[in-house]
């Protein structure tokens, strides 16, 4: 009727901004200015929660369908857009507060719509600390990636309830390979930080987290590819293997990009699982923990003690990692890289690595580096894959190269530009480790 709408949410009695109105969105964006948002800094980012909009004392826990926006449209017309517009306005507020520093925003939103991928990350909402909710997380995230919303995850460990150490470990192992990885719980739930569970559980949770951080270079490269092409970062197997009918209905395992195949363990007490390796008998896959080689086109049984999540690197791929354990990703920015090269049946492999300054919009001006690596005929080469003059020169070096699946006569002739490199060969794993090329 033209008055303010009043409802209840976490703060108590509340009124709700009309984010469908551009003037309201602009006002909201202005509130993020450092002199208005008390105690805020450029390192403080934003989580838009309860923005369906959530109204505890309303029908269907929201507003009545006939509540009108400033411009006269009824709530039934813009319900699904409310969170979309709030996340848009919040992202704009982050950009405005940086006062010309061109700082990228980070905004996490619970409500979203088609196009929300342009404005930040989202998550699947209030799940429960149950094995069934871990099991369904993967298919949900695959669905959203197919729909063009790649930056999404589920609350690791569940929002409601009290997961035990086994469920928490299995969820961390799975979520470490999901696009968005975080823990989050209801305020009535018991504490579930990794250290709460004690050893040996804390070490297992730490190992899953370290695996995630080591792969941030791959994730960053995949998100750049998604930004350029729209390709999902977490992919159903049929996206890479459309001729293999066996993968059409498969949603309990997935691909990170095209090069890592992941099969989470989602059954309580499970100490083994079955993994299907696509690509036909000519394809090659490598266990990322043991470098064990397995041919594709078959289902294999894998032992999965509590420490193990089955992850396989595709033969023919080069996966970059940063292996130095830091307190945050920001501290990893200048760390060196290790290239993990898994060769295919022809002894070849290829992969990309994307780099920029990690925090400004200068990449839109072409200030980034995209390196394409190729391994062929026992030679590793790198080229500029950006298709233009490389406007960004990172300080990072390659400190190690790990090659598996290859047979060389010896390590005596491993060199760069005639400079002999330190190299070793593990015959049991068939792995060559080349140290300090420092390229």
XYZ file of C-alpha atoms in Angstrom:
439
model
C 0.000 0.000 0.000
C 3.031 2.263 -0.316
C 4.294 1.921 3.263
C 7.419 0.182 4.511
C 7.324 -3.592 4.667
C 8.224 -4.899 8.131
C 9.259 -8.499 8.781
C 11.435 -10.594 11.036
C 14.844 -12.023 10.244
C 18.044 -12.546 12.261
C 18.302 -8.886 13.369
C 14.681 -8.931 14.574
C 12.166 -6.445 13.203
C 13.501 -5.418 9.781
C 12.702 -3.436 6.686
C 13.950 -4.610 3.302
C 15.665 -2.527 0.643
C 14.127 -2.694 -2.806
C 17.168 -3.947 -4.736
C 15.135 -4.035 -7.950
C 15.371 -0.227 -7.911
C 18.598 1.186 -9.343
C 18.582 4.139 -6.932
C 18.336 1.762 -3.971
C 21.200 -0.328 -5.403
C 23.349 2.781 -5.818
C 22.606 3.922 -2.246
C 23.521 0.460 -0.952
C 26.779 0.477 -2.924
C 27.703 3.822 -1.380
C 27.386 2.372 2.139
C 30.563 0.298 1.593
C 32.746 3.423 1.524
C 35.485 3.059 4.131
C 34.320 6.209 5.936
C 30.742 4.892 6.141
C 31.253 1.188 6.892
C 32.771 1.459 10.363
C 35.835 -0.729 10.904
C 35.979 -1.898 7.276
C 39.077 -2.170 5.098
C 39.800 -3.110 1.490
C 40.470 -6.634 2.786
C 36.965 -7.002 4.237
C 34.653 -8.796 1.815
C 30.942 -9.481 1.980
C 28.514 -12.340 2.422
C 24.916 -11.623 1.392
C 22.803 -14.105 3.353
C 19.049 -14.514 3.858
C 18.461 -12.662 0.595
C 15.740 -14.793 -1.008
C 14.409 -12.532 0.690
C 13.997 -14.442 3.938
C 11.176 -13.306 6.254
C 10.742 -15.558 9.269
C 7.138 -14.544 9.954
C 6.037 -14.392 6.312
C 4.288 -16.953 4.098
C 6.768 -19.521 2.732
C 9.345 -17.703 4.913
C 9.314 -14.725 2.551
C 7.198 -11.678 1.694
C 3.601 -11.856 0.604
C 3.413 -12.230 -3.162
C 1.505 -8.952 -3.577
C 4.022 -6.728 -1.748
C 4.958 -3.999 -4.219
C 8.361 -2.699 -5.220
C 9.005 1.036 -5.461
C 8.203 0.923 -9.168
C 4.936 -0.965 -8.573
C 5.794 -4.556 -9.545
C 4.521 -7.245 -7.182
C 6.899 -9.490 -5.251
C 5.765 -12.495 -7.306
C 7.479 -10.863 -10.303
C 10.899 -10.206 -8.740
C 11.293 -12.786 -5.949
C 13.999 -14.761 -7.769
C 15.827 -11.563 -8.739
C 16.106 -10.050 -5.260
C 19.346 -11.760 -4.241
C 20.750 -11.337 -7.758
C 20.325 -7.559 -7.512
C 21.702 -7.392 -3.980
C 24.863 -9.255 -4.990
C 25.211 -6.929 -7.989
C 24.907 -3.856 -5.761
C 27.301 -5.249 -3.154
C 29.928 -5.972 -5.798
C 29.540 -2.431 -7.103
C 30.010 -1.165 -3.554
C 33.319 -3.014 -3.263
C 34.516 -1.448 -6.494
C 33.467 2.055 -5.457
C 35.154 1.825 -2.056
C 38.514 1.035 -3.686
C 38.581 4.632 -4.969
C 40.211 4.009 -8.300
C 42.448 1.170 -7.150
C 40.538 -1.180 -9.465
C 40.166 -3.807 -6.729
C 38.065 -6.846 -7.576
C 35.146 -7.593 -5.256
C 34.412 -10.878 -3.550
C 30.748 -11.366 -2.676
C 29.166 -14.626 -1.562
C 25.391 -14.850 -1.969
C 22.802 -17.415 -0.905
C 20.121 -16.272 -3.371
C 20.941 -16.108 -7.073
C 19.541 -16.159 -10.596
C 20.742 -16.574 -14.157
C 23.629 -14.136 -14.519
C 24.718 -14.232 -10.870
C 27.999 -15.789 -12.030
C 29.050 -12.269 -13.096
C 28.943 -10.943 -9.555
C 30.441 -13.545 -7.233
C 30.216 -16.932 -5.589
C 27.146 -18.808 -4.395
C 26.480 -21.879 -2.302
C 23.786 -24.526 -2.037
C 22.190 -23.276 1.187
C 21.465 -24.830 4.545
C 22.351 -28.499 4.189
C 22.715 -31.043 6.980
C 25.696 -32.918 8.373
C 24.475 -36.225 6.962
C 26.002 -38.717 4.560
C 23.043 -38.302 2.198
C 23.735 -34.564 1.918
C 27.404 -35.182 1.142
C 26.309 -37.637 -1.532
C 23.946 -35.163 -3.211
C 26.400 -32.243 -3.094
C 28.321 -33.419 -6.156
C 25.299 -33.781 -8.457
C 23.973 -30.389 -7.300
C 27.257 -28.645 -8.090
C 27.499 -30.355 -11.472
C 23.985 -29.140 -12.303
C 24.868 -25.552 -11.463
C 28.084 -25.712 -13.489
C 26.140 -27.002 -16.485
C 23.717 -24.099 -15.990
C 26.579 -21.595 -16.171
C 27.042 -20.920 -12.433
C 30.546 -22.304 -11.827
C 31.632 -20.648 -8.558
C 29.564 -22.764 -6.163
C 30.049 -25.152 -3.262
C 28.244 -26.721 -0.324
C 28.881 -26.180 3.381
C 31.636 -28.708 4.134
C 30.404 -30.847 7.018
C 26.837 -29.615 6.656
C 25.120 -26.585 8.185
C 22.770 -28.361 10.603
C 23.828 -31.140 12.945
C 27.069 -32.466 14.314
C 29.134 -34.518 11.837
C 31.576 -37.014 13.280
C 35.238 -37.132 12.317
C 34.703 -39.619 9.489
C 31.968 -37.594 7.776
C 33.895 -34.360 8.265
C 37.006 -35.906 6.714
C 35.166 -37.315 3.709
C 33.412 -33.980 3.163
C 36.660 -32.006 3.311
C 38.211 -34.444 0.837
C 35.327 -33.941 -1.601
C 34.943 -30.181 -1.074
C 38.655 -29.622 -1.693
C 37.838 -30.457 -5.335
C 34.667 -28.339 -5.518
C 34.817 -24.832 -7.031
C 33.943 -23.090 -3.742
C 35.320 -24.655 -0.542
C 34.346 -23.534 2.930
C 33.039 -24.761 6.275
C 29.937 -23.152 7.818
C 27.549 -24.282 10.543
C 24.487 -23.301 12.537
C 25.234 -21.439 15.765
C 23.702 -24.293 17.772
C 26.012 -26.876 16.178
C 29.132 -28.062 17.931
C 32.464 -26.571 16.901
C 33.987 -28.450 13.982
C 37.251 -26.685 13.122
C 39.837 -29.285 12.034
C 41.761 -29.070 15.305
C 38.642 -29.883 17.362
C 38.626 -33.518 16.277
C 42.176 -34.213 17.424
C 44.703 -36.546 15.862
C 44.773 -38.409 13.566
C 41.696 -36.617 12.225
C 43.216 -33.137 12.280
C 46.100 -34.276 10.062
C 43.654 -35.807 7.581
C 41.606 -32.624 7.398
C 44.817 -30.624 7.033
C 45.969 -32.875 4.189
C 42.734 -32.260 2.273
C 43.103 -28.504 2.742
C 46.760 -28.539 1.653
C 45.781 -30.470 -1.492
C 43.275 -27.728 -2.272
C 45.759 -24.891 -1.809
C 48.402 -26.662 -3.900
C 45.952 -26.788 -6.795
C 44.941 -23.113 -6.683
C 47.018 -22.441 -9.859
C 44.892 -25.008 -11.713
C 41.651 -23.569 -10.334
C 42.707 -20.034 -11.265
C 43.555 -21.154 -14.791
C 40.213 -22.946 -15.123
C 38.290 -19.905 -13.907
C 40.076 -17.801 -16.530
C 39.028 -20.316 -19.168
C 35.463 -20.192 -17.837
C 35.553 -16.386 -17.951
C 36.662 -16.492 -21.597
C 34.511 -19.358 -22.915
C 31.811 -20.175 -20.360
C 33.185 -23.690 -19.870
C 32.387 -25.137 -16.426
C 35.281 -25.606 -14.010
C 33.661 -28.698 -12.456
C 32.523 -30.938 -15.292
C 30.326 -33.957 -15.758
C 32.231 -36.724 -17.532
C 29.983 -36.584 -20.591
C 31.187 -33.055 -21.319
C 34.686 -34.368 -22.100
C 33.624 -37.815 -23.337
C 30.390 -37.327 -25.306
C 30.869 -40.576 -27.241
C 31.049 -42.751 -24.124
C 27.508 -43.813 -23.208
C 28.664 -45.249 -19.881
C 29.210 -41.741 -18.463
C 25.882 -40.220 -19.538
C 24.127 -40.885 -16.229
C 27.211 -40.668 -14.023
C 27.093 -37.996 -11.299
C 29.024 -39.624 -8.426
C 32.371 -38.741 -9.990
C 33.431 -35.644 -11.885
C 36.260 -33.789 -13.584
C 38.124 -30.686 -12.453
C 38.630 -29.075 -15.828
C 39.604 -31.833 -18.223
C 42.601 -33.194 -16.356
C 41.633 -34.398 -12.865
C 39.036 -37.115 -12.272
C 37.604 -37.209 -8.728
C 35.482 -39.919 -7.081
C 34.456 -38.799 -3.562
C 33.768 -41.414 -0.920
C 30.210 -40.763 0.269
C 29.302 -43.961 2.143
C 29.880 -44.321 5.874
C 32.528 -46.904 6.716
C 33.500 -47.451 3.075
C 37.047 -48.726 2.594
C 36.793 -49.279 -1.154
C 34.965 -47.834 -4.131
C 34.659 -48.287 -7.871
C 36.006 -45.705 -10.309
C 35.247 -45.556 -14.008
C 38.120 -44.233 -16.137
C 36.829 -42.884 -19.467
C 38.579 -42.374 -22.781
C 38.802 -45.942 -24.032
C 41.625 -48.441 -23.701
C 44.095 -46.054 -25.380
C 43.630 -43.495 -22.584
C 45.959 -43.380 -19.574
C 45.200 -42.190 -16.029
C 47.538 -41.733 -13.056
C 46.718 -41.937 -9.355
C 47.820 -38.534 -8.001
C 49.079 -40.098 -4.746
C 51.066 -43.066 -6.074
C 51.508 -42.153 -9.789
C 50.187 -45.629 -10.530
C 49.211 -45.968 -14.193
C 45.808 -47.314 -15.235
C 44.341 -47.625 -18.716
C 40.996 -46.026 -19.501
C 37.795 -47.634 -20.684
C 37.333 -49.694 -17.534
C 35.922 -49.660 -14.020
C 38.468 -50.374 -11.306
C 38.181 -51.145 -7.614
C 40.140 -48.729 -5.421
C 41.037 -49.139 -1.768
C 39.846 -46.046 0.114
C 40.980 -46.037 3.735
C 39.969 -42.851 5.542
C 43.102 -41.053 4.269
C 42.283 -41.714 0.605
C 40.068 -39.980 -1.945
C 40.512 -41.362 -5.478
C 41.856 -38.641 -7.775
C 43.408 -39.381 -11.171
C 45.352 -37.146 -13.545
C 44.674 -37.651 -17.222
C 47.543 -38.935 -19.296
C 48.469 -36.183 -21.746
C 48.049 -33.357 -19.240
C 50.315 -30.934 -17.379
C 48.947 -29.771 -14.018
C 50.597 -26.846 -12.169
C 50.816 -26.846 -8.365
C 52.368 -24.655 -5.679
C 53.679 -26.936 -2.951
C 54.904 -24.523 -0.284
C 52.460 -24.509 2.628
C 51.463 -20.962 3.552
C 49.007 -19.324 5.925
C 46.984 -17.834 3.064
C 46.768 -17.790 -0.707
C 47.953 -14.167 -0.745
C 51.287 -15.309 0.661
C 51.586 -17.816 -2.215
C 51.483 -15.145 -4.907
C 55.215 -15.154 -5.672
C 55.888 -18.810 -4.819
C 57.459 -21.086 -7.437
C 55.544 -23.755 -9.326
C 55.882 -27.482 -9.797
C 54.658 -28.961 -13.079
C 53.175 -32.464 -12.860
C 53.450 -34.028 -16.312
C 51.499 -37.217 -16.955
C 52.293 -38.435 -20.457
C 49.828 -40.235 -22.708
C 50.474 -43.439 -24.637
C 52.576 -41.451 -27.120
C 54.734 -39.824 -24.455
C 53.088 -36.424 -24.948
C 51.356 -33.934 -22.649
C 50.124 -30.331 -22.630
C 48.616 -27.802 -20.229
C 48.126 -24.118 -19.436
C 48.918 -21.757 -16.576
C 47.188 -18.382 -16.194
C 48.695 -15.596 -14.076
C 47.828 -12.004 -13.303
C 48.179 -9.680 -10.299
C 45.312 -11.544 -8.550
C 43.462 -8.468 -7.313
C 42.858 -5.698 -9.889
C 40.911 -5.409 -13.145
C 44.086 -4.853 -15.163
C 43.610 -8.281 -16.750
C 40.751 -6.685 -18.740
C 43.416 -4.520 -20.366
C 45.433 -7.589 -21.310
C 47.782 -7.397 -18.328
C 48.108 -11.109 -17.707
C 50.198 -14.090 -18.697
C 48.894 -17.312 -20.206
C 51.597 -19.926 -20.648
C 51.079 -23.047 -22.729
C 53.298 -26.006 -21.873
C 53.955 -28.914 -24.220
C 55.937 -32.076 -23.644
C 56.811 -33.988 -26.796
C 59.755 -36.113 -27.897
C 61.301 -35.805 -24.407
C 61.301 -31.993 -24.644
C 59.321 -29.556 -22.490
C 58.593 -26.155 -24.060
C 56.551 -23.131 -23.026
C 54.940 -20.507 -25.224
C 52.800 -17.405 -24.798
C 49.224 -18.568 -25.333
C 47.574 -15.180 -24.846
C 47.633 -14.482 -28.574
C 49.164 -11.028 -28.076
C 52.144 -9.353 -26.514
C 52.473 -10.576 -22.969
C 51.841 -7.451 -20.900
C 52.413 -9.133 -17.547
C 55.708 -10.672 -16.471
C 55.285 -12.668 -13.269
C 58.177 -13.132 -10.885
C 57.396 -16.814 -10.295
C 59.761 -19.572 -11.344
C 59.396 -23.279 -12.006
C 61.273 -25.008 -9.214
C 60.437 -28.617 -10.018
C 59.170 -30.816 -12.837
C 57.652 -34.216 -12.087
C 57.180 -36.544 -15.056
C 55.361 -39.871 -14.775
C 54.612 -42.592 -17.271
C 57.794 -41.933 -19.262
C 60.709 -44.244 -20.019
C 64.100 -42.607 -20.472
C 67.420 -44.330 -20.966
C 69.006 -42.231 -18.195
C 68.808 -38.920 -16.371
C 72.267 -37.815 -17.512
C 71.095 -35.669 -20.398
C 68.314 -33.711 -18.710
C 69.260 -30.099 -19.327
C 68.049 -26.636 -20.181
C 70.081 -24.706 -22.745
C 72.994 -27.069 -22.153
C 72.902 -26.577 -18.375
C 72.655 -30.002 -16.744
C 69.812 -30.232 -14.262
C 69.607 -32.163 -11.027
C 67.295 -35.103 -11.675
C 66.350 -38.384 -10.049
C 64.360 -41.430 -11.080
C 62.065 -43.518 -8.894
C 61.965 -46.885 -10.627
C 59.184 -48.259 -8.436
C 56.823 -45.415 -9.364
C 58.364 -44.678 -12.760
C 58.668 -40.999 -11.852
C 61.320 -38.497 -12.882
C 61.840 -35.478 -10.645
C 63.797 -32.580 -12.114
C 64.869 -29.937 -9.598
C 65.626 -26.243 -9.879
C 65.248 -25.531 -13.603
C 64.262 -22.043 -12.296
C 62.753 -21.009 -15.609
